CSV table of N, CA and C in Angstrom, one decimal:
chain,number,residue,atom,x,y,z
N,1,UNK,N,-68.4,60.2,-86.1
N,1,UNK,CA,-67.7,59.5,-87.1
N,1,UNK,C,-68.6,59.1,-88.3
N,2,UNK,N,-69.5,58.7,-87.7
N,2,UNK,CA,-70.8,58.2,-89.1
N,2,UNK,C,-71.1,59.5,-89.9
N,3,UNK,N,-71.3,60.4,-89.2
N,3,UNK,CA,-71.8,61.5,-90.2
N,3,UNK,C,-70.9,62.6,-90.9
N,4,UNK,N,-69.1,62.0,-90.6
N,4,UNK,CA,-68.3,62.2,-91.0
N,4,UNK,C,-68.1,61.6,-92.2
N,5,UNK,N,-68.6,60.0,-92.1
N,5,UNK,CA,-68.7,59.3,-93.3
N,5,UNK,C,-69.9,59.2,-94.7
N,6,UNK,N,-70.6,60.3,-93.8
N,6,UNK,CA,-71.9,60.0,-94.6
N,6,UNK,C,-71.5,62.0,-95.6
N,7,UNK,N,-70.4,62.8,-94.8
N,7,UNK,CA,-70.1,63.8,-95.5
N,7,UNK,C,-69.4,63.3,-96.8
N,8,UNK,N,-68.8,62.5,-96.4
N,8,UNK,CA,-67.8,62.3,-97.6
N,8,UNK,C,-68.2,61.4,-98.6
N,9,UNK,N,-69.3,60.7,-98.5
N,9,UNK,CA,-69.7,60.2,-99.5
N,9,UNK,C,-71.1,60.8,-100.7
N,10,UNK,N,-71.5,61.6,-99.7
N,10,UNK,CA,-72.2,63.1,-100.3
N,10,UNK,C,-71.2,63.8,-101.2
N,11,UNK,N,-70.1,64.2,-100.6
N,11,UNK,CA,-68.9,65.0,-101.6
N,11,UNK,C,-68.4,64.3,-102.3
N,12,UNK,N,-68.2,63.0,-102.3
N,12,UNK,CA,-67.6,62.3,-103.2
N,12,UNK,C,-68.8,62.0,-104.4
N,13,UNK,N,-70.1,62.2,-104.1
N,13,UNK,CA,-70.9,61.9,-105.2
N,13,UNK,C,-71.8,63.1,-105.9
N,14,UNK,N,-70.7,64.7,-105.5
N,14,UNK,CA,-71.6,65.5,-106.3
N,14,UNK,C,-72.7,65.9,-106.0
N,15,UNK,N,-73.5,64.9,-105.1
N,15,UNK,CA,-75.1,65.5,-104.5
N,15,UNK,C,-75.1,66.4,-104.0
N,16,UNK,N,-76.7,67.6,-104.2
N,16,UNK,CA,-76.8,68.6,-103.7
N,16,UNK,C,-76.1,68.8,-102.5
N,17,UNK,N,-76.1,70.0,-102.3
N,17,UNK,CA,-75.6,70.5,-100.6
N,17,UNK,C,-76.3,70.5,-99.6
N,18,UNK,N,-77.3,70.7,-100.0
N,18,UNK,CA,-78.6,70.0,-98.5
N,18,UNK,C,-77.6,69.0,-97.8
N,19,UNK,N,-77.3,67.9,-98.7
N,19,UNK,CA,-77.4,66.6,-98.4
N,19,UNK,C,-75.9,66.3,-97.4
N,20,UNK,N,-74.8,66.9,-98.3
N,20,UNK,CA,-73.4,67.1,-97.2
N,20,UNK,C,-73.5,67.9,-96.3
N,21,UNK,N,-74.2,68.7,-96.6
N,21,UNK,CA,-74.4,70.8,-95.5
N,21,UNK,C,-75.1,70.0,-94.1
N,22,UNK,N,-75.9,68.9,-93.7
N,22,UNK,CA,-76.6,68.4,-93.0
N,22,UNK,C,-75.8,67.5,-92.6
N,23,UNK,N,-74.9,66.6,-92.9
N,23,UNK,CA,-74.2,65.9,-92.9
N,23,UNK,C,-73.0,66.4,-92.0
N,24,UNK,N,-72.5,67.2,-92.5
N,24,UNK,CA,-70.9,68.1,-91.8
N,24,UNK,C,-72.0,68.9,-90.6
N,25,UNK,N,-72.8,69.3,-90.8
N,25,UNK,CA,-73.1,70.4,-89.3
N,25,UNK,C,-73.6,69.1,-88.1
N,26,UNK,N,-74.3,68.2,-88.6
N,26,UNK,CA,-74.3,67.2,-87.4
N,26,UNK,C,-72.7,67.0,-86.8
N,27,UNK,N,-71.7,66.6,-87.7
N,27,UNK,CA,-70.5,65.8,-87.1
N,27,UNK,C,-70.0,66.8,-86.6
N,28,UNK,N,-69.9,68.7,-86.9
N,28,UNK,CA,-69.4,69.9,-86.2
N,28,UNK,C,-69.6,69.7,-84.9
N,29,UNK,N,-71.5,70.0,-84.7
N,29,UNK,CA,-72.2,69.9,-83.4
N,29,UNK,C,-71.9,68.7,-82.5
N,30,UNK,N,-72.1,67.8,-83.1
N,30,UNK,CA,-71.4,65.9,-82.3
N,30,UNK,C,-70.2,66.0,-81.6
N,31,UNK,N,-69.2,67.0,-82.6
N,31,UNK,CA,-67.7,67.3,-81.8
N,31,UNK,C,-67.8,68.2,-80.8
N,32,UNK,N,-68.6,69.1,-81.1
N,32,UNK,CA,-68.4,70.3,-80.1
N,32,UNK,C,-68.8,69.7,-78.6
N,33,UNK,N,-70.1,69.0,-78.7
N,33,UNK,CA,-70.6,68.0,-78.0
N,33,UNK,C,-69.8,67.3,-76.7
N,34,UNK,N,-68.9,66.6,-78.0
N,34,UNK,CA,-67.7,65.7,-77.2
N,34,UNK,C,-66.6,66.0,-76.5
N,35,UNK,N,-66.2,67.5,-77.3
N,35,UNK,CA,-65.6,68.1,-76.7
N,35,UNK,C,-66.3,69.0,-75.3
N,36,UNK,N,-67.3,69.4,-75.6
N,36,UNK,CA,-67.8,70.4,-74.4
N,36,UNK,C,-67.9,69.1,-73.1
N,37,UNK,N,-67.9,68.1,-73.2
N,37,UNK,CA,-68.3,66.6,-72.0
N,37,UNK,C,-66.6,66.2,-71.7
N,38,UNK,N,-65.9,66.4,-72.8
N,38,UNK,CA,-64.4,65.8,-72.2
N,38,UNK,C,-64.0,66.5,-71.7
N,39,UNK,N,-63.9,67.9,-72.1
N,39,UNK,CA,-63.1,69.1,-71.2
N,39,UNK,C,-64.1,69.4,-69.5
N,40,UNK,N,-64.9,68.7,-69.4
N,40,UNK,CA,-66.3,68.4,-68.6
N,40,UNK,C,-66.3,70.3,-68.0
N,41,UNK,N,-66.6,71.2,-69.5
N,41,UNK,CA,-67.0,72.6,-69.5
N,41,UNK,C,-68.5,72.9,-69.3
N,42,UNK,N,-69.1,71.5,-69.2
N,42,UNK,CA,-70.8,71.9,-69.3
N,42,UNK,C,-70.5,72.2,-67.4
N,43,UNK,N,-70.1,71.8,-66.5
N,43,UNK,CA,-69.7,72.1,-65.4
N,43,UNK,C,-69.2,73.3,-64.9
N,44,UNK,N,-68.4,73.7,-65.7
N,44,UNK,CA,-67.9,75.3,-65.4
N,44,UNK,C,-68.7,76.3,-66.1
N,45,UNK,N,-69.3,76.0,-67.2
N,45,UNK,CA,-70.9,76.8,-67.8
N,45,UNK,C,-72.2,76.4,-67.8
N,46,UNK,N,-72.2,76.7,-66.2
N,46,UNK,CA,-73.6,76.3,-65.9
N,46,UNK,C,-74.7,76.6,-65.6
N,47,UNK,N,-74.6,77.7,-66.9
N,47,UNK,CA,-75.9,78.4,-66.8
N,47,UNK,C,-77.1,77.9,-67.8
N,48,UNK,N,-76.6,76.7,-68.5
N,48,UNK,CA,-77.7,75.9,-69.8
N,48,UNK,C,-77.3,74.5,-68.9
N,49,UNK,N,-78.8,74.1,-69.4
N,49,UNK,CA,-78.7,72.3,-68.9
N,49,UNK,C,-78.6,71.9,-70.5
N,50,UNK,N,-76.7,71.4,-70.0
N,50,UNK,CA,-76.3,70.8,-71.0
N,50,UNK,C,-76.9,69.5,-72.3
N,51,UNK,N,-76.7,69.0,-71.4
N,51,UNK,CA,-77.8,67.5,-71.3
N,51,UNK,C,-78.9,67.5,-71.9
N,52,UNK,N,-80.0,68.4,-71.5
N,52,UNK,CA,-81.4,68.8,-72.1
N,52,UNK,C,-80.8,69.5,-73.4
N,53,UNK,N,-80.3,70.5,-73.8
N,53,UNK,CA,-79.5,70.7,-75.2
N,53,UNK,C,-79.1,69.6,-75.9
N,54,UNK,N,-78.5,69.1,-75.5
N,54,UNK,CA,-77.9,67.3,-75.8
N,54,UNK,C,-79.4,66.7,-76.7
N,55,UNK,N,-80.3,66.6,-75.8
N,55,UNK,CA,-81.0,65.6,-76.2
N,55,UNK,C,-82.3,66.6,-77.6
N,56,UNK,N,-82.2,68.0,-77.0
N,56,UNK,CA,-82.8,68.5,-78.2
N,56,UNK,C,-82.0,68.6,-79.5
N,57,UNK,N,-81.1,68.6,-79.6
N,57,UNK,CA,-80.1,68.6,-80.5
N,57,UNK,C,-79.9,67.0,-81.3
N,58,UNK,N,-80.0,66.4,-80.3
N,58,UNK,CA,-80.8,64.8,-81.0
N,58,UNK,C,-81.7,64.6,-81.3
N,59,UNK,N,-82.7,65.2,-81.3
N,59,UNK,CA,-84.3,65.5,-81.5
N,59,UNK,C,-84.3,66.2,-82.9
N,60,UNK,N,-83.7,67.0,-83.0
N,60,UNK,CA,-83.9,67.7,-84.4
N,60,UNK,C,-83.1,67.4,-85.4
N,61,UNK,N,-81.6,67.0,-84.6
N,61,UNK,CA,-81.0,66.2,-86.1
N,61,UNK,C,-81.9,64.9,-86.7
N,62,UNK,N,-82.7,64.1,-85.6
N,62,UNK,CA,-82.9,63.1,-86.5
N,62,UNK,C,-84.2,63.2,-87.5
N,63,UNK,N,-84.8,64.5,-86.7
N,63,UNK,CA,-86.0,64.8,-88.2
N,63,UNK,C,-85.5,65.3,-89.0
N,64,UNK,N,-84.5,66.0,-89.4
N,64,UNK,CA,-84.1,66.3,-90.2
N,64,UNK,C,-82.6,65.3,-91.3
N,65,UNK,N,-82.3,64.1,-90.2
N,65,UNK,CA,-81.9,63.3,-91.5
N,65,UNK,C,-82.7,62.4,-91.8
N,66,UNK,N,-83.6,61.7,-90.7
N,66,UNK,CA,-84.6,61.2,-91.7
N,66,UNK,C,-85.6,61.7,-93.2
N,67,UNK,N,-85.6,63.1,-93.2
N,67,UNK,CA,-86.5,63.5,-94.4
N,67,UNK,C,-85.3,63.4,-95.3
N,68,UNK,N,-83.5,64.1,-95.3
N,68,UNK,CA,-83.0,64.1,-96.4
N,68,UNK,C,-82.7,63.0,-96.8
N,69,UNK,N,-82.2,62.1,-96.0
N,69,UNK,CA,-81.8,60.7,-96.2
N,69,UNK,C,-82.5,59.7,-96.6
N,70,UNK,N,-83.5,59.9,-96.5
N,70,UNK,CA,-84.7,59.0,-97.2
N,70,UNK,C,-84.7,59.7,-98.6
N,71,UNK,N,-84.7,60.6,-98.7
N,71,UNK,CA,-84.8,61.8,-100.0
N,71,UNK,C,-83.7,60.7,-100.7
N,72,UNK,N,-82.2,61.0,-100.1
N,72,UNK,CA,-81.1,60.5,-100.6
N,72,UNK,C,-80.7,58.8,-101.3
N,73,UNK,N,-81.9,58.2,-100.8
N,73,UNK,CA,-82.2,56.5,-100.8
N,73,UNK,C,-82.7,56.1,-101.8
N,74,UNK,N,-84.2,57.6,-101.8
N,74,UNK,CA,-85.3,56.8,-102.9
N,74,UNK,C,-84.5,57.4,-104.1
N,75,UNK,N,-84.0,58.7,-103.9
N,75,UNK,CA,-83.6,59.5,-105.3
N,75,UNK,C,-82.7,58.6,-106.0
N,76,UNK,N,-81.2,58.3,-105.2
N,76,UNK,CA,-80.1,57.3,-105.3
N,76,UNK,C,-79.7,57.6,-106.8
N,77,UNK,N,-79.0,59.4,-107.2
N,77,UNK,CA,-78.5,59.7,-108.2
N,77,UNK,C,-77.7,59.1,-108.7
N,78,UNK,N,-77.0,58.1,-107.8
N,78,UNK,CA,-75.4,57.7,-108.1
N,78,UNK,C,-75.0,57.0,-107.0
N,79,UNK,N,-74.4,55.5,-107.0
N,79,UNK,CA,-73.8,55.5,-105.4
N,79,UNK,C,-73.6,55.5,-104.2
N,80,UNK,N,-72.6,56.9,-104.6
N,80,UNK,CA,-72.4,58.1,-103.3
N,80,UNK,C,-73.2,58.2,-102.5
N,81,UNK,N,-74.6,58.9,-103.4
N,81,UNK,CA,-75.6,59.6,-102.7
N,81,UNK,C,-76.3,58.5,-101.9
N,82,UNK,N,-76.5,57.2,-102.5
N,82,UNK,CA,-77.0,56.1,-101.9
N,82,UNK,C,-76.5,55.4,-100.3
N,83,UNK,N,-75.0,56.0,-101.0
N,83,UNK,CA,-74.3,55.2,-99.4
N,83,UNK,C,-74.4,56.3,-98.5
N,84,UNK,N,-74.0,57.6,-99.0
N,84,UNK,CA,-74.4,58.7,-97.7
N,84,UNK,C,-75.9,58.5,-97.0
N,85,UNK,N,-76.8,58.7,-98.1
N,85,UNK,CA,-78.0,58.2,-97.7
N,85,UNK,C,-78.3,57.1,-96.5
N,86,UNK,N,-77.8,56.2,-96.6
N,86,UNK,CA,-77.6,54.6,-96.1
N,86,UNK,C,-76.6,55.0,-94.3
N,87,UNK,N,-75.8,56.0,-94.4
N,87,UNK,CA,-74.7,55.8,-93.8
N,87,UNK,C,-75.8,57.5,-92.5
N,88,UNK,N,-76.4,57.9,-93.6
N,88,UNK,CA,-77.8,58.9,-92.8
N,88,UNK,C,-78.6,58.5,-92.1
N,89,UNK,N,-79.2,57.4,-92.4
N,89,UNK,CA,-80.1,56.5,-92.0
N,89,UNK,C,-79.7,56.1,-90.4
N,90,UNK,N,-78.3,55.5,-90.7
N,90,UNK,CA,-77.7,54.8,-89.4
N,90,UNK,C,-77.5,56.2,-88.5
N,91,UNK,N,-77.2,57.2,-88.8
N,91,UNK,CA,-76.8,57.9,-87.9
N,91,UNK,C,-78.2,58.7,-87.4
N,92,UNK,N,-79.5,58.4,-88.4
N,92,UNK,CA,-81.0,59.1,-87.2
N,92,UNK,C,-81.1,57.6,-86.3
N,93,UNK,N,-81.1,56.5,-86.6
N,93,UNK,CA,-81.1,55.5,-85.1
N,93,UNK,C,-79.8,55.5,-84.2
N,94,UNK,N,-78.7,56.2,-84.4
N,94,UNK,CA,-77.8,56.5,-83.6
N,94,UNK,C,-78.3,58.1,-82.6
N,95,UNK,N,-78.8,59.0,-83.0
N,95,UNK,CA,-78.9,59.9,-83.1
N,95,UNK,C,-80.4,59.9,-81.9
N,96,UNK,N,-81.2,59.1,-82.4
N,96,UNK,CA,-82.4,58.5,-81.5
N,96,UNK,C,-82.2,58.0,-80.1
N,97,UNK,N,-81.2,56.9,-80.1
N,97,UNK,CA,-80.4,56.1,-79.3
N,97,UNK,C,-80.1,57.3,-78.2
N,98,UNK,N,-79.0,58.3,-78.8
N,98,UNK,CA,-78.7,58.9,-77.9
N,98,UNK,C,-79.5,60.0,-77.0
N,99,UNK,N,-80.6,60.0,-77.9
N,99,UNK,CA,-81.6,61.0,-77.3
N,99,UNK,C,-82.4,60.6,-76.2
N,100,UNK,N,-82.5,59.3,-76.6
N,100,UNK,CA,-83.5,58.6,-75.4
N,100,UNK,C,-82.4,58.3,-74.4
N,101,UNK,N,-81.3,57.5,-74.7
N,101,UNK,CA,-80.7,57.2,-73.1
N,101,UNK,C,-80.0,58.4,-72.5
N,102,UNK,N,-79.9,59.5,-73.2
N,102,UNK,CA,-79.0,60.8,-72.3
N,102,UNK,C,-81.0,61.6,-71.8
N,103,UNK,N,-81.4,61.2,-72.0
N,103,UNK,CA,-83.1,61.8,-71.5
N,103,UNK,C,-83.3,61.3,-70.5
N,104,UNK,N,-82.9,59.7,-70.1
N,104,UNK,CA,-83.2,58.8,-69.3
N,104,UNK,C,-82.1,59.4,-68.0
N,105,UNK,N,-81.1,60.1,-68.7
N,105,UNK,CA,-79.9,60.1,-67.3
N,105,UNK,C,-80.4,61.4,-66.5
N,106,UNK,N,-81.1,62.4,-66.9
N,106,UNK,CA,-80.8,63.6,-67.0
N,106,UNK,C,-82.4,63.7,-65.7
N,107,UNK,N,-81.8,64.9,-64.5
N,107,UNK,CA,-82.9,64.5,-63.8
N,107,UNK,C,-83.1,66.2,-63.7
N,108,UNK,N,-84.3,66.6,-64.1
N,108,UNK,CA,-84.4,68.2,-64.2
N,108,UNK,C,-85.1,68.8,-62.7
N,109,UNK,N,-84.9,68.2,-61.3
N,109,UNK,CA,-85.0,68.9,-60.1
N,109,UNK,C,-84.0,68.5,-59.6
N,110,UNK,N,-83.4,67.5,-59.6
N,110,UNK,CA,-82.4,67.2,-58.5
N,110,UNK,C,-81.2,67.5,-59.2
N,111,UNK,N,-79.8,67.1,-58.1
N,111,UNK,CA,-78.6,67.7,-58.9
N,111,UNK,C,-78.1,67.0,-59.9
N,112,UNK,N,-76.9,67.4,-60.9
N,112,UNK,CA,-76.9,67.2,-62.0
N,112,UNK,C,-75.3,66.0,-61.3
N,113,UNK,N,-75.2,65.8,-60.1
N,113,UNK,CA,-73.9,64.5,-60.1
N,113,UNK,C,-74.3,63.3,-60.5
N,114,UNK,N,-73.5,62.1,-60.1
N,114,UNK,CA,-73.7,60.8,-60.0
N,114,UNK,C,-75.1,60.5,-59.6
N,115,UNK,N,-75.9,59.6,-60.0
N,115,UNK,CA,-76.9,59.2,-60.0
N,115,UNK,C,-76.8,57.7,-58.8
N,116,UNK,N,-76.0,57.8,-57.8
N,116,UNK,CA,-75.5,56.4,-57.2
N,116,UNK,C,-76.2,57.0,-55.7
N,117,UNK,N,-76.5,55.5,-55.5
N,117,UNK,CA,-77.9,55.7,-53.9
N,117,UNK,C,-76.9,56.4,-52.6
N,118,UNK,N,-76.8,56.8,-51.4
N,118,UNK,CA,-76.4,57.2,-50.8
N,118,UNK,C,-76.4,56.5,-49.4
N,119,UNK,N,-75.2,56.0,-49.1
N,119,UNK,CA,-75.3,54.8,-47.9
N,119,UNK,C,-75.3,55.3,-46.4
C-alpha cells in the first residue's frame, strides 16, 4: 500500500520514471507476494524456498529505494516528488523490517511447517 502511495505521488508530480517505475514494480512484486502466501501456492510450488526469495527480494528493493528516494528528497523538484520520496523512505524501513523478521522465521534444514515445540 505504501509503495502504491509513493506511485502516485511520483505520477502526480511529473518526476522521472526511475522514480514511479521503482515504485509500481515494488507494489506489483509485494502483491504477487501476498498473493502467492494467501492462496498458500508457495506450498503446491515447491521447488524455490519461497521465504528465502521473500527476503532477497527485500534485500534488493531496499537498496534500491534508498539510493532513488534519497535522490527524490535532496533533489525535491516539486512536492510530489518530495512526498513520494518521503513515502520511499518509509517503505526501505518497512521493506528492511520485513527482511529481517521473515529471515528470522525461515529455517533452511529443517521443515518448512509451524515452528511450535513438539509435546
Amino acid at each position: 500500500l505504501v509503495a502504491a502511495v509513493a506511485f502516485l505521488c511520483f505520477l502526480g508530480s511529473r518526476s522521472p520514471g526511475a522514480y514511479g517505475a521503482l515504485a509500481l514494480a515494488e507494489a506489483v512484486i509485494a502483491a504477487l507476494f501476498f498473493l502467492l502466501y494467501w492462496l498458500r501456492l508457495d506450498r503446491r510450488l515447491g521447488g524455490l524456498h519461497w521465504a528465502l526469495a521473500d527476503v532477497f527480494n527485500s534485500v534488493v528493493a531496499a537498496l534500491f529505494l534508498l539510493v532513488v528516494c534519497l535522490f527524490a528528497v535532496v533533489i525535491k523538484s516539486n512536492n510530489g516528488t518530495l512526498a513520494g520520496g518521503v513515502f520511499g523512505l518509509v517503505l526501505f524501513v518497512l521493506c528492511v523490517v520485513d527482511a529481517v523478521v521473515v529471515f528470522r522465521k525461515i529455517s533452511l534444514d529443517g521443515p518448512r511447517g509451524r515452528n511450535t515445540p513438539a509435546k
